[in-house]
Coordinates of C-alpha atoms in Angstrom, one line a residue:
X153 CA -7.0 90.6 190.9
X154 CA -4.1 88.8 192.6
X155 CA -0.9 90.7 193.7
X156 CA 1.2 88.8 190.9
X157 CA -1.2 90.0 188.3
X158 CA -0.9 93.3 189.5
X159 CA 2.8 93.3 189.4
X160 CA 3.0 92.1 185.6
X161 CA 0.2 94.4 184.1
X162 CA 2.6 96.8 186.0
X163 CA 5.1 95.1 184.1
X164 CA 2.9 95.9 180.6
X165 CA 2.8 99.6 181.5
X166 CA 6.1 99.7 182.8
X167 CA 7.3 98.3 179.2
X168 CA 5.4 100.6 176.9
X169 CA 6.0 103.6 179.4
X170 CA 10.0 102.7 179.2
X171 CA 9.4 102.8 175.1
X172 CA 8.2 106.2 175.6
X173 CA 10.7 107.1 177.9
X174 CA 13.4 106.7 175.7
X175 CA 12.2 108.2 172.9
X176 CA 11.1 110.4 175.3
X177 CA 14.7 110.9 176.4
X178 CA 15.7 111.2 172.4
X179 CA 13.5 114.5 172.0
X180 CA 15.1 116.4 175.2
X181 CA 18.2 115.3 173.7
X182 CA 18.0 117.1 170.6
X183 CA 15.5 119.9 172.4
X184 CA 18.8 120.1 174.3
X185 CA 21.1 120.1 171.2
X186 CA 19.2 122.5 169.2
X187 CA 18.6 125.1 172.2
X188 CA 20.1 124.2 175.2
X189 CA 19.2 126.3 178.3
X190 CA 18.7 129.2 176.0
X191 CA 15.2 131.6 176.2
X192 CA 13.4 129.4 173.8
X193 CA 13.9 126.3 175.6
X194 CA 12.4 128.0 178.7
X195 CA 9.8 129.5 176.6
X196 CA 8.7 126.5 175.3
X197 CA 8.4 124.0 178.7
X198 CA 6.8 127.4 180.0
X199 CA 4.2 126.9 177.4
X200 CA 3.9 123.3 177.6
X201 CA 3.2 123.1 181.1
X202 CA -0.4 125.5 180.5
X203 CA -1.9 122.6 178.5
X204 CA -0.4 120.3 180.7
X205 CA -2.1 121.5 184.0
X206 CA -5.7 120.8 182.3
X207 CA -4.5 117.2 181.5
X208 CA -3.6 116.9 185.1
X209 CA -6.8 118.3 185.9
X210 CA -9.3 116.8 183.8
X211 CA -7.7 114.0 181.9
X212 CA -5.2 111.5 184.4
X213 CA -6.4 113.8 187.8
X214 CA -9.5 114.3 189.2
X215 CA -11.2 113.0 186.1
X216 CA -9.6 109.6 186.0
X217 CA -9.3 109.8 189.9
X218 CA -13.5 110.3 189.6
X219 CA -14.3 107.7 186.7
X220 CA -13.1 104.6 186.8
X221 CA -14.8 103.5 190.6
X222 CA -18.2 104.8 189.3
X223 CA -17.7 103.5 186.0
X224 CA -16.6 100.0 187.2
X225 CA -19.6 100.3 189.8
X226 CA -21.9 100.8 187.2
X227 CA -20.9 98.2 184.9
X228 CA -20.5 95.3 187.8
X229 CA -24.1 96.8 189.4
X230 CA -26.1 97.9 186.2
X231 CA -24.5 95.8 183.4
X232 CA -22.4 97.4 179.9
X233 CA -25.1 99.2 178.9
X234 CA -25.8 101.2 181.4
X235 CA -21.7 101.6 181.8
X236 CA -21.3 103.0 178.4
X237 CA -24.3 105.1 178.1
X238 CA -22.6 107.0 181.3
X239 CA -19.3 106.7 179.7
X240 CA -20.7 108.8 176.3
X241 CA -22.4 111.6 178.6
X242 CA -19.1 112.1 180.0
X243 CA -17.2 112.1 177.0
X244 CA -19.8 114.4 175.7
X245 CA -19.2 116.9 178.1
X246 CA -16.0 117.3 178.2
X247 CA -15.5 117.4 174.6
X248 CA -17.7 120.7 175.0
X249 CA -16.2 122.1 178.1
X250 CA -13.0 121.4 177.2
X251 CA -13.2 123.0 173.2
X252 CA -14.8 126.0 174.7
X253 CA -11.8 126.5 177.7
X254 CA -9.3 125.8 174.4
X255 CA -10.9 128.7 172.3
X256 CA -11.2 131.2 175.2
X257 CA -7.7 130.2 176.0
X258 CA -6.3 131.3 172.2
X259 CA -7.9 134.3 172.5
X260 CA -6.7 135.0 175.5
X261 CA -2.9 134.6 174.7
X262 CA -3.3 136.2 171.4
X263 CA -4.5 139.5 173.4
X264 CA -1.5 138.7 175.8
X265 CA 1.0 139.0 172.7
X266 CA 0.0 142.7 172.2
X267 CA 0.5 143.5 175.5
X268 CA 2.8 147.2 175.1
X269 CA 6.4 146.8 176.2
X270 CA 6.3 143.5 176.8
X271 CA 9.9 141.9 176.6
X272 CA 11.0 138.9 174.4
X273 CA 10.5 136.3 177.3
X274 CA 7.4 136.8 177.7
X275 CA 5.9 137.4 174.2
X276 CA 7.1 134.1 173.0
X277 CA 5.9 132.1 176.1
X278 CA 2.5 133.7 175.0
X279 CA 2.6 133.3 171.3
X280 CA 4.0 129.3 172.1
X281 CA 1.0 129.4 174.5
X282 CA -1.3 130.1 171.8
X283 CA -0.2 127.0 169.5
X284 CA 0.1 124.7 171.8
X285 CA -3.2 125.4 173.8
X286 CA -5.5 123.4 172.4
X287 CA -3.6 120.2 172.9
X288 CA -5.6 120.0 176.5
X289 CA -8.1 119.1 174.4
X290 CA -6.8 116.0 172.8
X291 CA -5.1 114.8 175.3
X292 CA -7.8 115.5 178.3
X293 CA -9.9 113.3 175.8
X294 CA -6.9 110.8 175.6
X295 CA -6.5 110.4 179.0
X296 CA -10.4 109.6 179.9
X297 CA -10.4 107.1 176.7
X298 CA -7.3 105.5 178.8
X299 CA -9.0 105.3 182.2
X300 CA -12.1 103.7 180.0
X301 CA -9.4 101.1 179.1
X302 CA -7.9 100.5 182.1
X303 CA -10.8 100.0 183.9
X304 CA -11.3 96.7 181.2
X305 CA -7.3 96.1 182.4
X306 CA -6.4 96.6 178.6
X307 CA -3.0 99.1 179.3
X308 CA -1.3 98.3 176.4
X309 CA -2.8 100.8 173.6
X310 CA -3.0 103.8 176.1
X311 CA 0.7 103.4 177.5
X312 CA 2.0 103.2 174.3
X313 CA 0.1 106.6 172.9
X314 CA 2.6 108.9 174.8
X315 CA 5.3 107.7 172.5
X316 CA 3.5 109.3 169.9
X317 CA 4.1 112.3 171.6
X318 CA 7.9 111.8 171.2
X319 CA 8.0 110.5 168.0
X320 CA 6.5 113.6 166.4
X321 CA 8.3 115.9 167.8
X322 CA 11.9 113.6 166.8
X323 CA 10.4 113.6 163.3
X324 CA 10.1 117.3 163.0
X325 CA 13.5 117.9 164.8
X326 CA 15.2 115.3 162.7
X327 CA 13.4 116.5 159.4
X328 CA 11.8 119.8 159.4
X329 CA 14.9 121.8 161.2
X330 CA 17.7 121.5 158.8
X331 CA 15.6 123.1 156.4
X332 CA 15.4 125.8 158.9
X333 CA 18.8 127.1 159.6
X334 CA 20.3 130.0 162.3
X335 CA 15.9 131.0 163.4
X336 CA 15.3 129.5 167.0
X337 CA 12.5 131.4 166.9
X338 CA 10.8 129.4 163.4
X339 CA 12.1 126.3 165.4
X340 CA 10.7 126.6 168.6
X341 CA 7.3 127.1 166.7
X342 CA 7.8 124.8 164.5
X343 CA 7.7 122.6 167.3
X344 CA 5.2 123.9 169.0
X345 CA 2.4 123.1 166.2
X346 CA 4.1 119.4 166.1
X347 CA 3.4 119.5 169.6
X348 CA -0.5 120.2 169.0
X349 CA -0.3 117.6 165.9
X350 CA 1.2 115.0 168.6
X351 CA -2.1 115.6 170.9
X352 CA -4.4 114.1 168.3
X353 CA -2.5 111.3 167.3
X354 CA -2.6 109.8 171.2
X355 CA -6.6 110.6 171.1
X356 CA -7.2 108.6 167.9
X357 CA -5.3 105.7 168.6
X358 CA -7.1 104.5 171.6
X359 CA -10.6 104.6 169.0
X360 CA -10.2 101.4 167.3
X361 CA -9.3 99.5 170.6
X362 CA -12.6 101.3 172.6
X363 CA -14.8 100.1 169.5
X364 CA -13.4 96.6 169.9
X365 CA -14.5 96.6 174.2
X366 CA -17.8 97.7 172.4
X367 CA -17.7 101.5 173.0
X368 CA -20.6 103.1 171.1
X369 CA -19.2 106.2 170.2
X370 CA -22.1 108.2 169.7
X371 CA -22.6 111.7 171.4
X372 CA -25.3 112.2 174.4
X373 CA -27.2 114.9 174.4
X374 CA -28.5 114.7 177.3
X375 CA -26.4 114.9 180.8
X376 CA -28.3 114.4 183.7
X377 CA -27.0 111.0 185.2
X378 CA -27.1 109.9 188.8
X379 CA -23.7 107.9 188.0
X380 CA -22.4 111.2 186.2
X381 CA -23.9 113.1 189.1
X382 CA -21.5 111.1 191.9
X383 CA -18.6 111.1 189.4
X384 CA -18.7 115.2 189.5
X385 CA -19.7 114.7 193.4
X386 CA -16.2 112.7 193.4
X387 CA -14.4 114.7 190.9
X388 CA -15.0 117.9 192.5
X389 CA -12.8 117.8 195.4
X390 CA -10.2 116.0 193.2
X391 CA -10.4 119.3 190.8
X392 CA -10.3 121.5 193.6
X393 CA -7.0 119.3 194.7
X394 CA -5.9 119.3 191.3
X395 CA -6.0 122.4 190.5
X396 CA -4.4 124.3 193.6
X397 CA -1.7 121.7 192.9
X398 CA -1.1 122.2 189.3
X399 CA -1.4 125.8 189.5
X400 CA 1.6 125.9 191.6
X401 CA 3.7 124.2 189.2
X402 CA 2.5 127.0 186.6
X403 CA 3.3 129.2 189.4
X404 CA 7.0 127.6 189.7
X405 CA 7.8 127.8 185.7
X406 CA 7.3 131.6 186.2
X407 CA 9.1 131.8 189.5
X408 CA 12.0 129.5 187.7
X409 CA 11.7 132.3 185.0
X410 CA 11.6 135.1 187.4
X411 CA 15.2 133.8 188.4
X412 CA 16.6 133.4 184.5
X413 CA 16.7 132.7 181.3
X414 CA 18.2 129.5 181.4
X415 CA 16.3 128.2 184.8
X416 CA 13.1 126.7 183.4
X417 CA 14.9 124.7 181.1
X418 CA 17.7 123.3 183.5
X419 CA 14.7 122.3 186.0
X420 CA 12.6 120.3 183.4
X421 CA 16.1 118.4 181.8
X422 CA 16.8 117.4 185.6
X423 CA 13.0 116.8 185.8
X424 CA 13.1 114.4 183.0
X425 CA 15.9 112.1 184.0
X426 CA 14.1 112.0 187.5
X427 CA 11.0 110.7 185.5
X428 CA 12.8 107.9 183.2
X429 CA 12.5 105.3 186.1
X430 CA 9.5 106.9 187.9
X431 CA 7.4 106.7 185.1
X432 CA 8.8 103.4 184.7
X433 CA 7.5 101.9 187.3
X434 CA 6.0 104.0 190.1
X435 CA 3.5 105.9 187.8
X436 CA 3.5 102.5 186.2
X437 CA 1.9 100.9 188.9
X438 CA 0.1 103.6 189.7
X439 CA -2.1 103.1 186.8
X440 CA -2.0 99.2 187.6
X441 CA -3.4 99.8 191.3
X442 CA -6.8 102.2 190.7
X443 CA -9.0 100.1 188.8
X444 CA -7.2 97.3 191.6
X445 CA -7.9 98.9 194.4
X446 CA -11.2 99.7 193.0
X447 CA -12.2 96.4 192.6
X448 CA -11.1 95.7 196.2
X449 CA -13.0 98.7 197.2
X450 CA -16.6 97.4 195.8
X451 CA -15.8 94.2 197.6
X452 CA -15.5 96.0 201.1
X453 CA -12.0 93.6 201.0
X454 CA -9.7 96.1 203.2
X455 CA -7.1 93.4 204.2
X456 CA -6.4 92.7 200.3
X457 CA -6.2 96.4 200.2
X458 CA -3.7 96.3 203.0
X459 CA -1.7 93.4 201.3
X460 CA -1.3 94.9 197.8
X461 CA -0.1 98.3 199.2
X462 CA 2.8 96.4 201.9
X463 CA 3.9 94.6 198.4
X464 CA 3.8 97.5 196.1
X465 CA 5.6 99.9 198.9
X466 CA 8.3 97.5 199.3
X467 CA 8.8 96.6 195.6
X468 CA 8.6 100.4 195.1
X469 CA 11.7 100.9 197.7
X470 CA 13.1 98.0 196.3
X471 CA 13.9 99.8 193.4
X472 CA 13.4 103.7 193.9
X473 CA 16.1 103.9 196.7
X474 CA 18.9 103.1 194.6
X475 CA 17.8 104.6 191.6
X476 CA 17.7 108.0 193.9
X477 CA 21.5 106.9 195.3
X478 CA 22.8 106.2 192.1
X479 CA 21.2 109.7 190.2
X480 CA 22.9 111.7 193.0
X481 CA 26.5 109.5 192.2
X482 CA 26.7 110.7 188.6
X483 CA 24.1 113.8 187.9
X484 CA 27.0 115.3 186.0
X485 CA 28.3 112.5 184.3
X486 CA 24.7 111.8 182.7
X487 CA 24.5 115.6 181.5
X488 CA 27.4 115.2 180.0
X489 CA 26.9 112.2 178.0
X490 CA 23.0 112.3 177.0
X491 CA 22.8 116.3 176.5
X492 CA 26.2 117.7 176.1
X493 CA 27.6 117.6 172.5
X494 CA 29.9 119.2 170.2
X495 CA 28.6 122.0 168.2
X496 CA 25.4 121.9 170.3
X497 CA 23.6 124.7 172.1
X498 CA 24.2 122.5 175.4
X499 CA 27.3 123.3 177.1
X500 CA 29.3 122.9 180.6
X501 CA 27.3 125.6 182.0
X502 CA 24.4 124.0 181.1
X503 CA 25.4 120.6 182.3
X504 CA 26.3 121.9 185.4
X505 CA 23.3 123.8 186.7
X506 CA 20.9 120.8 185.5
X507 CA 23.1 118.6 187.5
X508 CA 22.6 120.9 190.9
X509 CA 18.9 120.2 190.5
X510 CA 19.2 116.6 189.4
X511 CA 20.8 116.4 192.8
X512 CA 18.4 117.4 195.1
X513 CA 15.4 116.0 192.6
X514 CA 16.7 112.6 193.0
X515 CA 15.9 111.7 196.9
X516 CA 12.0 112.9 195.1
X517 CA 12.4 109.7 193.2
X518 CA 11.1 107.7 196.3
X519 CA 8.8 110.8 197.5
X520 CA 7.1 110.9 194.6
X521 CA 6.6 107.0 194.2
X522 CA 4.9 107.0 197.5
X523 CA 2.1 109.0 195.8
X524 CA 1.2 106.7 193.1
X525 CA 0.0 104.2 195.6
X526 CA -1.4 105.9 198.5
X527 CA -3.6 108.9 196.3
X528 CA -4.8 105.8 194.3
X529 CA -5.8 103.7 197.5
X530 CA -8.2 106.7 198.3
X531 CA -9.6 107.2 195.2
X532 CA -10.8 103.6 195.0
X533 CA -12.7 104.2 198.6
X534 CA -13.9 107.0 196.7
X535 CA -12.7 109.8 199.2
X536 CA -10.9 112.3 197.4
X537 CA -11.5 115.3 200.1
X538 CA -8.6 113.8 201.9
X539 CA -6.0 114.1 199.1
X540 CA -7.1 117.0 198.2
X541 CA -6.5 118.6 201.9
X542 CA -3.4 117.5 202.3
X543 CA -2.5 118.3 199.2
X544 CA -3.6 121.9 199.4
X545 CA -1.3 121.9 202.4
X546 CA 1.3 120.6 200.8
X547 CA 0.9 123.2 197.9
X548 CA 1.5 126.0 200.3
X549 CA 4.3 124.6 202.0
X550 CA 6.2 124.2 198.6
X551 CA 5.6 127.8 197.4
X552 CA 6.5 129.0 200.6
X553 CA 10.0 127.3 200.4
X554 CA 10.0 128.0 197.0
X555 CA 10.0 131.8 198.0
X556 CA 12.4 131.5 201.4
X557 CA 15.0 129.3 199.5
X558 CA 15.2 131.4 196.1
X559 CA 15.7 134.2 198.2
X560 CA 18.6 132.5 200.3
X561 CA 19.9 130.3 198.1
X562 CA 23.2 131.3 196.5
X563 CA 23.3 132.7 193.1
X564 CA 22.9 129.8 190.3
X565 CA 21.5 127.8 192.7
X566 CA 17.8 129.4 193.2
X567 CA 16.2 126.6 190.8
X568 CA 17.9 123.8 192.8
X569 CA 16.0 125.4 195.9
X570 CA 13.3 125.2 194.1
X571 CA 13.3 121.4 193.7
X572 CA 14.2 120.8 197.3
X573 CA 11.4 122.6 198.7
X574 CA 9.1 120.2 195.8
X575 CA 10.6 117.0 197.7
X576 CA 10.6 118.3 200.9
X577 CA 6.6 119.7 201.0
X578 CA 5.8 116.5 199.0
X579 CA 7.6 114.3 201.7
X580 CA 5.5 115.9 204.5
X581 CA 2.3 115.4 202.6
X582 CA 3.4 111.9 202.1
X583 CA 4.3 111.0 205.6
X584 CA 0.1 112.5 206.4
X585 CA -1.4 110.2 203.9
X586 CA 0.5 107.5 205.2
X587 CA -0.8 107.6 208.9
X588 CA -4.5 108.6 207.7
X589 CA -4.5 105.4 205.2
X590 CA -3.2 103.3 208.1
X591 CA -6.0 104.7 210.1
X592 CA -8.4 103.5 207.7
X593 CA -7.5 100.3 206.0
X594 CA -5.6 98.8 209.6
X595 CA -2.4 97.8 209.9
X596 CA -0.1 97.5 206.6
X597 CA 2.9 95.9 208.4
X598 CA 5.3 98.9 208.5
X599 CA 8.1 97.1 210.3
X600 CA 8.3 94.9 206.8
X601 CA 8.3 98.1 204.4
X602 CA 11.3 100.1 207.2
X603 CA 13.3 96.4 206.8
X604 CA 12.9 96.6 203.2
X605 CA 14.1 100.3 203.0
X606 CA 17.1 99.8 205.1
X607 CA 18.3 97.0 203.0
X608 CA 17.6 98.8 200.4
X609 CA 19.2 102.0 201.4
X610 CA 22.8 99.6 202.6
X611 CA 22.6 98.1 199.0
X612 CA 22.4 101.5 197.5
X613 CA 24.7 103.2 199.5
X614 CA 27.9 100.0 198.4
X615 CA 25.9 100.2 194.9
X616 CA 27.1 103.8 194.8
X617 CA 30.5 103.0 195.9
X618 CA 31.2 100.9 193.1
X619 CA 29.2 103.2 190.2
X620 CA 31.2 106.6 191.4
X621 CA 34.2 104.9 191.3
X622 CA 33.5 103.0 187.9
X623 CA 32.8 106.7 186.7
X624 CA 35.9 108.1 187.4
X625 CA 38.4 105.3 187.1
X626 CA 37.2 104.0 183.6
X627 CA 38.2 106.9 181.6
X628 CA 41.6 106.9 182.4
X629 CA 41.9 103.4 180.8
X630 CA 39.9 103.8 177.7
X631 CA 42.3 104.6 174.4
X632 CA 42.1 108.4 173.2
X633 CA 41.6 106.9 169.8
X634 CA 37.8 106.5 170.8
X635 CA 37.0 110.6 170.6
X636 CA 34.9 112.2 173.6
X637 CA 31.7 111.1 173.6
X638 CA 32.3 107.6 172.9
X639 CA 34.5 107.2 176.0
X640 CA 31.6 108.9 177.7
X641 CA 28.9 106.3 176.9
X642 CA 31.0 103.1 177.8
X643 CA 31.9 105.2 180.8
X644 CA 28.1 105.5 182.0
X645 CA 26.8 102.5 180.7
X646 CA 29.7 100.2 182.8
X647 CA 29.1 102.4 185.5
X648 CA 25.1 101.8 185.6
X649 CA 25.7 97.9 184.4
X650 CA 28.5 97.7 187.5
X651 CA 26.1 99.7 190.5
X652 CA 23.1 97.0 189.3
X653 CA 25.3 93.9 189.5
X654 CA 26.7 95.2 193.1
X655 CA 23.0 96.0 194.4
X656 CA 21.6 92.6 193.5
X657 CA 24.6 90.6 194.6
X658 CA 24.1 92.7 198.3
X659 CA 20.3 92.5 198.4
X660 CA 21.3 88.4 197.8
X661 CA 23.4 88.8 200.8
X662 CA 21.2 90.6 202.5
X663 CA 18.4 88.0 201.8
X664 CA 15.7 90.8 200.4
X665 CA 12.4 88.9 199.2
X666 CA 11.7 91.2 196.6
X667 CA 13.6 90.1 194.2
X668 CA 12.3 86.7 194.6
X669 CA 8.5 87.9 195.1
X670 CA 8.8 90.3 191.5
X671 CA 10.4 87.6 189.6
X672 CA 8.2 84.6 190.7
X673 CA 5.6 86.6 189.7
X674 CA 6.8 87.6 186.4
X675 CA 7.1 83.8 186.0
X676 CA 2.9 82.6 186.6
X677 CA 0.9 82.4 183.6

């Protein structure tokens, strides 16, 4: 696959992952609207995040991580046939492991709910918990259905299935809610068993595009496998990884809880808006590079390797870097115009202690990018030990700042601690990977990707110039005629629209290639 390819199936992702972004963005807004940074909010992402740590695990993680370099080995080595037989033991066996760890899991959190003198927190994380458990299910199943895809290139129909997601849960906020007036609590579960309902959607509508690659979809009944045998050798490590690391984001929704009410939900609204452009375009490309690097991989080809990571990190900073400057310019303006409305459960308090995590989220924007194209580069040599080592490290690191930094932080402030000491452990474990990969693949001209970064960082820093003042200057012209929240929107949107047009016209100046090299390719057939 050449390196303009790469950058416009990122391009295909990136599109269908913006779709679902937005919409994306539409459901926090009314999750937002309808509970703010109230119990049940917290409650809920508390809940969500249990299912979610067994996609992470088994669906896009170790699973994906594990799959698609054996199964594009064993369909370039053995032929279709023998690629899709392996692919139906697989999905065979996860369907069963994971519909037995979903019905242990229900019973589990319905003996939780009867715990004695259990407080209201903690008895509706648990009874959320119960309803939305077996969505791992559908959406482990989901995710290995889109690494079966990707590894044919075809990202269209799996990027788009997270919108589904969204789209549910608008429809029963939008629909199902005014008929349920002054009960948060029928709400919240309300949207809890849309939740569940989303999950199965995203599973089924990847079917009728596996059938047309020529998927069999039959059952195996029996297992053993050398090719599933080295995908569990693979995945093991990657679990092991995996796991540590997504137990300690379990581990920092209770902490956040620990600390309030209202901290949970403040961290995953400042969360979200730190995901808008990273699932863009760095998670993006991050699905784009595996089954790349992969290829690259079975080839032995290091130095094309070497090539597609210098361009990917410097496209990456390209973009991340400002979008990082310009988050930190406006955190409260955004909270104020996308979450913040009249009558709404959202208010200044609200705004204001999402926007002091928002603020020291943002410089993650370019940690976490870094990730989704160094973890993917090992995969594809099929070494996930070193990830995994690094990443326990990095795991412990976090949750020991977690701990120092909740404890010293000032009062209101402990969740914003909290998402330091995320970028901060993640920045350390990126820094590792990043000599180790060099180490292994030979030199991925560095001095190109620091140039790149300090133009970069110049243009974002006069980009931010222009958008802070564009925030607070604009307002005072606008007619009073135009209400609040209008006002607020043209306010945001000229400020964003003015920060983009300053950092191209300086990365002109500053005679940045990237802008040349992504639109070029964007323009090959």
């Amino acid at each position: 696959m050449q390196d303009n390819t790469v950058i416009r199936s990122t391009r295909v992702v990136g599109g269908f992952t913006l779709l679902s972004r937005v919409f994306g963005m539409l459901r926090d807004i009314l999750i937002a609207y309808f509970f703010g940074t109230s119990l049940m909010a917290s409650a809920f992402f508390v809940a969500f995040t249990i299912p979610n740590l067994f996609r992470r695990l088994f669906g896009e993680g170790a699973l994906s991580a594990a799959f698609i370099p054996v199964f594009i080995e064993t369909r370039t080595k053995q032929g279709e046939k023998a690629a899709w037989e392996m692919a139906s033991k697989v999905v065979t066996m996860c369907s069963a492991l994971l519909t037995t760890i979903a019905i242990l899991g229900v019973i589990v959190f319905s003996i939780l709910v009867y715990i004695p003198n259990l407080s209201d927190k903690w008895i509706t994380t648990f009874e959320l918990s119960r309803i939305m458990f077996p969505y791992l299910v559908f959406i482990c199943l989901a995710a290995l259905f889109m690494a079966v895809l990707n590894s044919y290139r075809h990202f269209a129909t799996p990027a788009f299935a997270p919108t589904l997601l969204n789209l549910v849960l608008i429809v029963v906020m939008l629909t199902i809610f005014p008929f349920i007036k002054n009960d948060d609590h029928a709400r919240v579960h309300t949207l809890a068993w849309g939740f569940l309902l989303a999950g199965c959607l995203q599973m089924a509508i990847q079917l009728p595009t596996l059938k047309r690659f020529g998927c069999p979809f039959r059952f195996a009944s029996r297992w053993n496998d050398p090719q599933v045998r080295k995908m569990l050798f693979l995945m093991g490590p990657a679990a092991l990884g995996m796991a540590v690391t997504q137990f300690n984001v379990l581990i920092d929704r209770f902490l956040a809880l620990w600390i309030g009410d209202w901290a949970p939900a403040a961290l995953f609204y400042s969360e979200r808006i730190v995901y808008l452009p990273l699932g863009v375009i760095a998670t993006a490309m991050g699905t784009v590079l595996l089954p790349t690097f992969s290829s690259y991989a079975a080839e032995g080809d290091h130095s094309a390797m070497g090539r597609t990571i210098n361009l990917s990190l410097r496209h990456l900073m390209y973009i991340m870097i400002p979008a990082a400057i310009g988050l930190l310019a406006i955190a409260t303006n955004i909270f104020e115009t996308l979450f913040q409305w009249k009558n709404g459960d959202f208010n200044q308090e609200s705004t204001i202690l999402s926007a002091r995590a928002l603020a020291f989220y943002a410089p993650g924007l370019v940690v976490f990018s870094l990730a989704k194209v160094f973890v993917p580069a090992f995969y594809a040599m099929q070494d996930t030990r070193t990830p995994v080592r690094i990443g326990i490290g990095v795991v412990i690191l976090n949750f020991t700042m977690n701990i120092v930094f909740i404890l010293t932080f000032p009062d209101h402030w402990e969740h914003a601690g909290m998402a330091l000491a995320t970028v901060l452990a993640e920045g350390i474990g990126m820094i590792i990977l990043a000599v180790m990969l060099t180490r292994r693949i030979g030199n991925m001209q560095w001095s190109r990707i620091g140039a790149s970064a300090a133009r970069a960082l110049l243009g974002g820093l006069v980009m931010a110039a222009v958008t802070l003042w564009t925030a607070r200057s604009l307002p005072n012209c606008l007619p009073d005629c135009l209400g609040t929240k209008l006002p607020q929107f043209i306010t945001i949107t000229a400020a964003i629209l003015a920060g983009a047009l300053t950092y191209l016209v300086t990365t002109l100046v500053l005679r940045a290639p990237e802008l040349g090299e992504i639109r070029s390719s964007l323009r090959r057939k």
